[in-house]
Amino acid sequence: MSTDKKLAKAEMKARGRPLQKMFDRVPSRYDFLNRLLTFRLDEYWRGRAVRRIMDEKPGRVMDLGTGTGDMAVRIARKSPSVQVTGYDFSAPMLEVARRKAGRRQLDNVHFVEGDAASMPFEDNSFDVVGISFAFRNITFKNPYTGQYLKETLRCLKPGGKFVIVETSQPRNPLVRKVFHAYFHYVVSGLGGRLSGARGAYHYLAYSARHFYTREQLTRLLEDHGFAGTEHHPMLLGASAITVATKPQ
Ligand SMILES: C[S@@+](CC[C@H](N)C(=O)[O-])C[C@H]1O[C@@H](n2cnc3c(N)ncnc32)[C@H](O)[C@@H]1O
């Protein structure tokens, strides 16, 4: 099958529930490959997002699409007075997250399994919803994006922040070309081979190459009720922290 056909197939798979099956297959090597493919920059980028979250002096934080719990655990370690909820629809990813929190004997973080389309939390529950490298999954050509953003807004307190750390589109055309080539050849090829989950890494590469620009992201968030969107590009715009507010 040609590369384009494979990518088109990955795009089809990205729609809705097939994403869940895709993530169920990757947890054993997920953390290792994140570190390898980003030269550990993923940890630095998550750390920056955590610092931004802590600037809000939150009482309750949700880590949406928590996966193996890296961001949730980091927040919980920063301050025992913050209550952290990691939320994800992949049971195998959450198993890894629970083990990680257990090893560190953290009692201010817990993990809940479920779909972002319908979250089991009261309205106005969280000071901050953070999301690290899962925003693309819930918004890239995903037919449920509107519902996910509506649920996120509902769960945030008025004035609460949605802190997104995600791959981005570098503005400089040359940097963008290099970044896209890296995703196409290295992330998709090497990640697919080493993980044994080719579909997942094709999808990652394809969705990152075609993901939103800053302007499109602002429009998406503000069309769904968020306000005051700020962008903080990192590594020449290869990734970015975006912060949007639930209006009072
Ligand atoms: C690329 S991983 C990111 C994991 C983690 N946040 C990190 O920083 O490494 C995306 C995660 O989002 C979860 N996810 C995707 N769509 C979801 C949905 N609709 N509801 C809940 N979780 C979802 C997947 O199961 C997966 O664990």
GROMACS .gro file of C-alpha atoms and ligand atoms in nm:
model
  275
    1MET     CA    1   0.000   0.000   0.000
    2SER     CA    2   0.132   0.349  -0.083
    3THR     CA    3   0.232   0.581   0.201
    4ASP     CA    4  -0.054   0.817   0.119
    5LYS     CA    5  -0.305   0.535   0.131
    6LYS     CA    6  -0.165   0.423   0.467
    7LEU     CA    7  -0.195   0.778   0.598
    8ALA     CA    8  -0.549   0.812   0.468
    9LYS     CA    9  -0.631   0.487   0.649
   10ALA     CA   10  -0.473   0.625   0.968
   11GLU     CA   11  -0.686   0.936   0.929
   12MET     CA   12  -1.000   0.725   0.899
   13LYS     CA   13  -0.896   0.534   1.207
   14ALA     CA   14  -0.860   0.861   1.394
   15ARG     CA   15  -1.234   0.913   1.384
   16GLY     CA   16  -1.401   0.828   1.713
   17ARG     CA   17  -1.362   0.500   1.898
   18PRO     CA   18  -1.091   0.333   1.688
   19LEU     CA   19  -0.857   0.578   1.865
   20GLN     CA   20  -0.928   0.399   2.191
   21LYS     CA   21  -0.821   0.060   2.049
   22MET     CA   22  -0.512   0.229   1.910
   23PHE     CA   23  -0.405   0.361   2.252
   24ASP     CA   24  -0.485   0.031   2.421
   25ARG     CA   25  -0.202  -0.122   2.215
   26VAL     CA   26   0.080   0.120   2.300
   27PRO     CA   27   0.129   0.156   2.678
   28SER     CA   28   0.420  -0.085   2.732
   29ARG     CA   29   0.664   0.124   2.526
   30TYR     CA   30   0.474   0.452   2.526
   31ASP     CA   31   0.689   0.642   2.778
   32PHE     CA   32   1.016   0.505   2.639
   33LEU     CA   33   0.926   0.608   2.282
   34ASN     CA   34   0.811   0.954   2.389
   35ARG     CA   35   1.150   1.017   2.547
   36LEU     CA   36   1.342   0.866   2.255
   37LEU     CA   37   1.157   1.040   1.971
   38THR     CA   38   1.163   1.383   2.136
   39PHE     CA   39   1.513   1.356   2.294
   40ARG     CA   40   1.329   1.393   2.629
   41LEU     CA   41   1.184   1.728   2.524
   42ASP     CA   42   0.838   1.588   2.597
   43GLU     CA   43   0.926   1.595   2.968
   44TYR     CA   44   1.052   1.951   2.948
   45TRP     CA   45   0.739   2.064   2.760
   46ARG     CA   46   0.508   1.891   3.009
   47GLY     CA   47   0.709   2.050   3.291
   48ARG     CA   48   0.652   2.395   3.140
   49ALA     CA   49   0.278   2.325   3.120
   50VAL     CA   50   0.277   2.209   3.482
   51ARG     CA   51   0.446   2.533   3.589
   52ARG     CA   52   0.180   2.730   3.402
   53ILE     CA   53  -0.092   2.525   3.574
   54MET     CA   54   0.062   2.582   3.918
   55ASP     CA   55   0.071   2.960   3.852
   56GLU     CA   56  -0.308   2.946   3.891
   57LYS     CA   57  -0.266   2.815   4.250
   58PRO     CA   58  -0.532   2.555   4.178
   59GLY     CA   59  -0.721   2.344   4.430
   60ARG     CA   60  -0.851   2.086   4.180
   61VAL     CA   61  -0.694   1.997   3.846
   62MET     CA   62  -0.799   1.749   3.578
   63ASP     CA   63  -0.538   1.599   3.345
   64LEU     CA   64  -0.755   1.515   3.043
   65GLY     CA   65  -0.628   1.228   2.825
   66THR     CA   66  -0.378   1.156   3.104
   67GLY     CA   67  -0.249   0.837   2.937
   68THR     CA   68   0.032   0.698   3.152
   69GLY     CA   69  -0.021   0.984   3.398
   70ASP     CA   70   0.301   1.183   3.347
   71MET     CA   71   0.143   1.524   3.385
   72ALA     CA   72  -0.100   1.423   3.662
   73VAL     CA   73   0.182   1.273   3.870
   74ARG     CA   74   0.404   1.577   3.820
   75ILE     CA   75   0.130   1.812   3.941
   76ALA     CA   76   0.053   1.591   4.241
   77ARG     CA   77   0.422   1.586   4.336
   78LYS     CA   78   0.450   1.964   4.313
   79SER     CA   79   0.191   2.023   4.583
   80PRO     CA   80   0.018   1.778   4.816
   81SER     CA   81  -0.267   2.026   4.861
   82VAL     CA   82  -0.373   2.002   4.494
   83GLN     CA   83  -0.626   1.730   4.416
   84VAL     CA   84  -0.551   1.583   4.074
   85THR     CA   85  -0.780   1.370   3.860
   86GLY     CA   86  -0.632   1.192   3.559
   87TYR     CA   87  -0.901   1.106   3.305
   88ASP     CA   88  -0.867   0.874   3.005
   89PHE     CA   89  -1.066   0.614   2.813
   90SER     CA   90  -0.781   0.363   2.782
   91ALA     CA   91  -0.773   0.116   3.072
   92PRO     CA   92  -0.422  -0.017   2.986
   93MET     CA   93  -0.277   0.338   2.981
   94LEU     CA   94  -0.443   0.409   3.319
   95GLU     CA   95  -0.296   0.091   3.465
   96VAL     CA   96   0.053   0.230   3.397
   97ALA     CA   97  -0.052   0.569   3.543
   98ARG     CA   98  -0.180   0.408   3.865
   99ARG     CA   99   0.140   0.210   3.908
  100LYS     CA  100   0.344   0.530   3.860
  101ALA     CA  101   0.145   0.717   4.127
  102GLY     CA  102   0.154   0.411   4.356
  103ARG     CA  103   0.534   0.386   4.340
  104ARG     CA  104   0.554   0.747   4.457
  105GLN     CA  105   0.292   0.690   4.728
  106LEU     CA  106   0.088   0.988   4.613
  107ASP     CA  107  -0.254   1.015   4.772
  108ASN     CA  108  -0.363   1.339   4.603
  109VAL     CA  109  -0.396   1.192   4.254
  110HIS     CA  110  -0.651   0.942   4.127
  111PHE     CA  111  -0.743   0.812   3.786
  112VAL     CA  112  -1.086   0.779   3.631
  113GLU     CA  113  -1.168   0.585   3.316
  114GLY     CA  114  -1.411   0.734   3.066
  115ASP     CA  115  -1.466   0.919   2.742
  116ALA     CA  116  -1.409   1.292   2.719
  117ALA     CA  117  -1.746   1.319   2.545
  118SER     CA  118  -1.927   1.259   2.873
  119MET     CA  119  -1.736   1.314   3.196
  120PRO     CA  120  -1.864   1.204   3.537
  121PHE     CA  121  -1.784   1.537   3.707
  122GLU     CA  122  -2.012   1.811   3.839
  123ASP     CA  123  -2.037   2.142   3.653
  124ASN     CA  124  -1.769   2.397   3.755
  125SER     CA  125  -1.552   2.137   3.937
  126PHE     CA  126  -1.197   2.219   3.830
  127ASP     CA  127  -0.977   2.528   3.858
  128VAL     CA  128  -0.767   2.402   3.568
  129VAL     CA  129  -0.803   2.134   3.301
  130GLY     CA  130  -0.461   2.046   3.160
  131ILE     CA  131  -0.407   1.832   2.852
  132SER     CA  132  -0.069   1.712   2.730
  133PHE     CA  133  -0.033   1.571   2.379
  134ALA     CA  134  -0.394   1.454   2.373
  135PHE     CA  135  -0.559   1.770   2.240
  136ARG     CA  136  -0.469   1.669   1.884
  137ASN     CA  137  -0.644   1.337   1.943
  138ILE     CA  138  -0.968   1.496   2.051
  139THR     CA  139  -0.971   1.768   1.786
  140PHE     CA  140  -0.791   1.647   1.472
  141LYS     CA  141  -1.062   1.551   1.221
  142ASN     CA  142  -1.256   1.412   1.514
  143PRO     CA  143  -1.633   1.428   1.473
  144TYR     CA  144  -1.682   1.461   1.852
  145THR     CA  145  -1.460   1.769   1.898
  146GLY     CA  146  -1.756   1.998   1.975
  147GLN     CA  147  -1.880   1.764   2.245
  148TYR     CA  148  -1.531   1.725   2.401
  149LEU     CA  149  -1.481   2.101   2.421
  150LYS     CA  150  -1.832   2.155   2.557
  151GLU     CA  151  -1.769   1.898   2.833
  152THR     CA  152  -1.431   2.052   2.917
  153LEU     CA  153  -1.591   2.395   2.948
  154ARG     CA  154  -1.873   2.257   3.164
  155CYS     CA  155  -1.629   2.093   3.410
  156LEU     CA  156  -1.416   2.408   3.450
  157LYS     CA  157  -1.501   2.673   3.707
  158PRO     CA  158  -1.585   3.018   3.566
  159GLY     CA  159  -1.251   3.191   3.523
  160GLY     CA  160  -1.080   2.849   3.512
  161LYS     CA  161  -0.804   2.774   3.264
  162PHE     CA  162  -0.767   2.514   2.991
  163VAL     CA  163  -0.390   2.457   2.957
  164ILE     CA  164  -0.293   2.269   2.641
  165VAL     CA  165   0.057   2.147   2.558
  166GLU     CA  166   0.069   2.009   2.207
  167THR     CA  167   0.270   1.989   1.886
  168SER     CA  168   0.230   2.303   1.682
  169GLN     CA  169   0.303   2.442   1.336
  170PRO     CA  170   0.630   2.640   1.319
  171ARG     CA  171   0.577   2.972   1.139
  172ASN     CA  172   0.911   2.966   0.958
  173PRO     CA  173   0.860   2.760   0.637
  174LEU     CA  174   1.205   2.599   0.653
  175VAL     CA  175   1.166   2.496   1.019
  176ARG     CA  176   0.816   2.367   0.937
  177LYS     CA  177   0.958   2.154   0.653
  178VAL     CA  178   1.223   2.000   0.879
  179PHE     CA  179   0.967   1.937   1.151
  180HIS     CA  180   0.725   1.769   0.908
  181ALA     CA  181   1.003   1.557   0.758
  182TYR     CA  182   1.107   1.444   1.107
  183PHE     CA  183   0.752   1.333   1.181
  184HIS     CA  184   0.713   1.164   0.844
  185TYR     CA  185   1.039   0.971   0.835
  186VAL     CA  186   1.150   0.929   1.195
  187VAL     CA  187   0.841   0.935   1.417
  188SER     CA  188   0.623   0.734   1.182
  189GLY     CA  189   0.892   0.494   1.062
  190LEU     CA  190   1.098   0.436   1.376
  191GLY     CA  191   0.810   0.479   1.623
  192GLY     CA  192   0.594   0.237   1.424
  193ARG     CA  193   0.869  -0.023   1.410
  194LEU     CA  194   0.982  -0.001   1.773
  195SER     CA  195   0.632   0.013   1.921
  196GLY     CA  196   0.484  -0.263   1.709
  197ALA     CA  197   0.183  -0.028   1.674
  198ARG     CA  198   0.241   0.116   1.328
  199GLY     CA  199  -0.109   0.263   1.296
  200ALA     CA  200  -0.065   0.468   1.614
  201TYR     CA  201   0.264   0.624   1.500
  202HIS     CA  202   0.140   0.686   1.144
  203TYR     CA  203  -0.155   0.863   1.300
  204LEU     CA  204   0.071   1.066   1.532
  205ALA     CA  205   0.292   1.177   1.241
  206TYR     CA  206   0.006   1.249   1.006
  207SER     CA  207  -0.204   1.442   1.259
  208ALA     CA  208   0.097   1.649   1.374
  209ARG     CA  209   0.186   1.745   1.015
  210HIS     CA  210  -0.168   1.853   0.942
  211PHE     CA  211  -0.253   2.004   1.279
  212TYR     CA  212  -0.386   2.356   1.340
  213THR     CA  213  -0.194   2.680   1.318
  214ARG     CA  214  -0.213   2.915   1.619
  215GLU     CA  215  -0.485   3.119   1.451
  216GLN     CA  216  -0.697   2.812   1.373
  217LEU     CA  217  -0.656   2.685   1.728
  218THR     CA  218  -0.768   3.018   1.874
  219ARG     CA  219  -1.073   3.016   1.648
  220LEU     CA  220  -1.159   2.658   1.744
  221LEU     CA  221  -1.142   2.733   2.117
  222GLU     CA  222  -1.324   3.064   2.098
  223ASP     CA  223  -1.598   2.921   1.872
  224HIS     CA  224  -1.660   2.672   2.155
  225GLY     CA  225  -1.698   2.926   2.434
  226PHE     CA  226  -1.340   2.981   2.557
  227ALA     CA  227  -1.188   3.330   2.570
  228GLY     CA  228  -0.856   3.512   2.604
  229THR     CA  229  -0.646   3.249   2.423
  230GLU     CA  230  -0.268   3.287   2.470
  231HIS     CA  231   0.003   3.093   2.286
  232HIS     CA  232   0.356   3.024   2.410
  233PRO     CA  233   0.558   2.859   2.131
  234MET     CA  234   0.851   2.633   2.227
  235LEU     CA  235   1.143   2.503   2.015
  236LEU     CA  236   1.080   2.740   1.722
  237GLY     CA  237   0.709   2.654   1.732
  238ALA     CA  238   0.748   2.275   1.709
  239SER     CA  239   0.533   2.261   2.018
  240ALA     CA  240   0.335   2.518   2.216
  241ILE     CA  241   0.145   2.584   2.534
  242THR     CA  242  -0.195   2.735   2.469
  243VAL     CA  243  -0.405   2.872   2.753
  244ALA     CA  244  -0.773   2.957   2.721
  245THR     CA  245  -1.016   3.078   2.989
  246LYS     CA  246  -1.376   2.988   3.073
  247PRO     CA  247  -1.550   3.325   3.088
  248GLN     CA  248  -1.689   3.435   3.429
  249LIG     C1  249  -0.093   1.078   2.298
  249LIG     S1  250  -0.163   1.021   2.445
  249LIG     C2  251  -0.111   1.144   2.562
  249LIG     C3  252  -0.097   1.087   2.700
  249LIG     C4  253  -0.040   1.181   2.805
  249LIG     N1  254  -0.125   1.292   2.832
  249LIG     C5  255   0.100   1.227   2.773
  249LIG     O1  256   0.132   1.345   2.796
  249LIG     O2  257   0.184   1.145   2.731
  249LIG     C6  258  -0.334   1.060   2.426
  249LIG     C7  259  -0.423   1.003   2.534
  249LIG     O3  260  -0.554   1.056   2.517
  249LIG     C8  261  -0.648   0.954   2.543
  249LIG     N2  262  -0.773   0.990   2.473
  249LIG     C9  263  -0.788   1.015   2.341
  249LIG     N3  264  -0.916   1.043   2.313
  249LIG    C10  265  -0.984   1.035   2.431
  249LIG    C11  266  -1.120   1.052   2.467
  249LIG     N4  267  -1.212   1.080   2.376
  249LIG     N5  268  -1.154   1.038   2.597
  249LIG    C12  269  -1.059   1.008   2.691
  249LIG     N6  270  -0.930   0.989   2.662
  249LIG    C13  271  -0.892   1.002   2.534
  249LIG    C14  272  -0.582   0.827   2.490
  249LIG     O4  273  -0.635   0.710   2.547
  249LIG    C15  274  -0.436   0.851   2.529
  249LIG     O5  275  -0.405   0.796   2.654
   0.00000   0.00000   0.00000
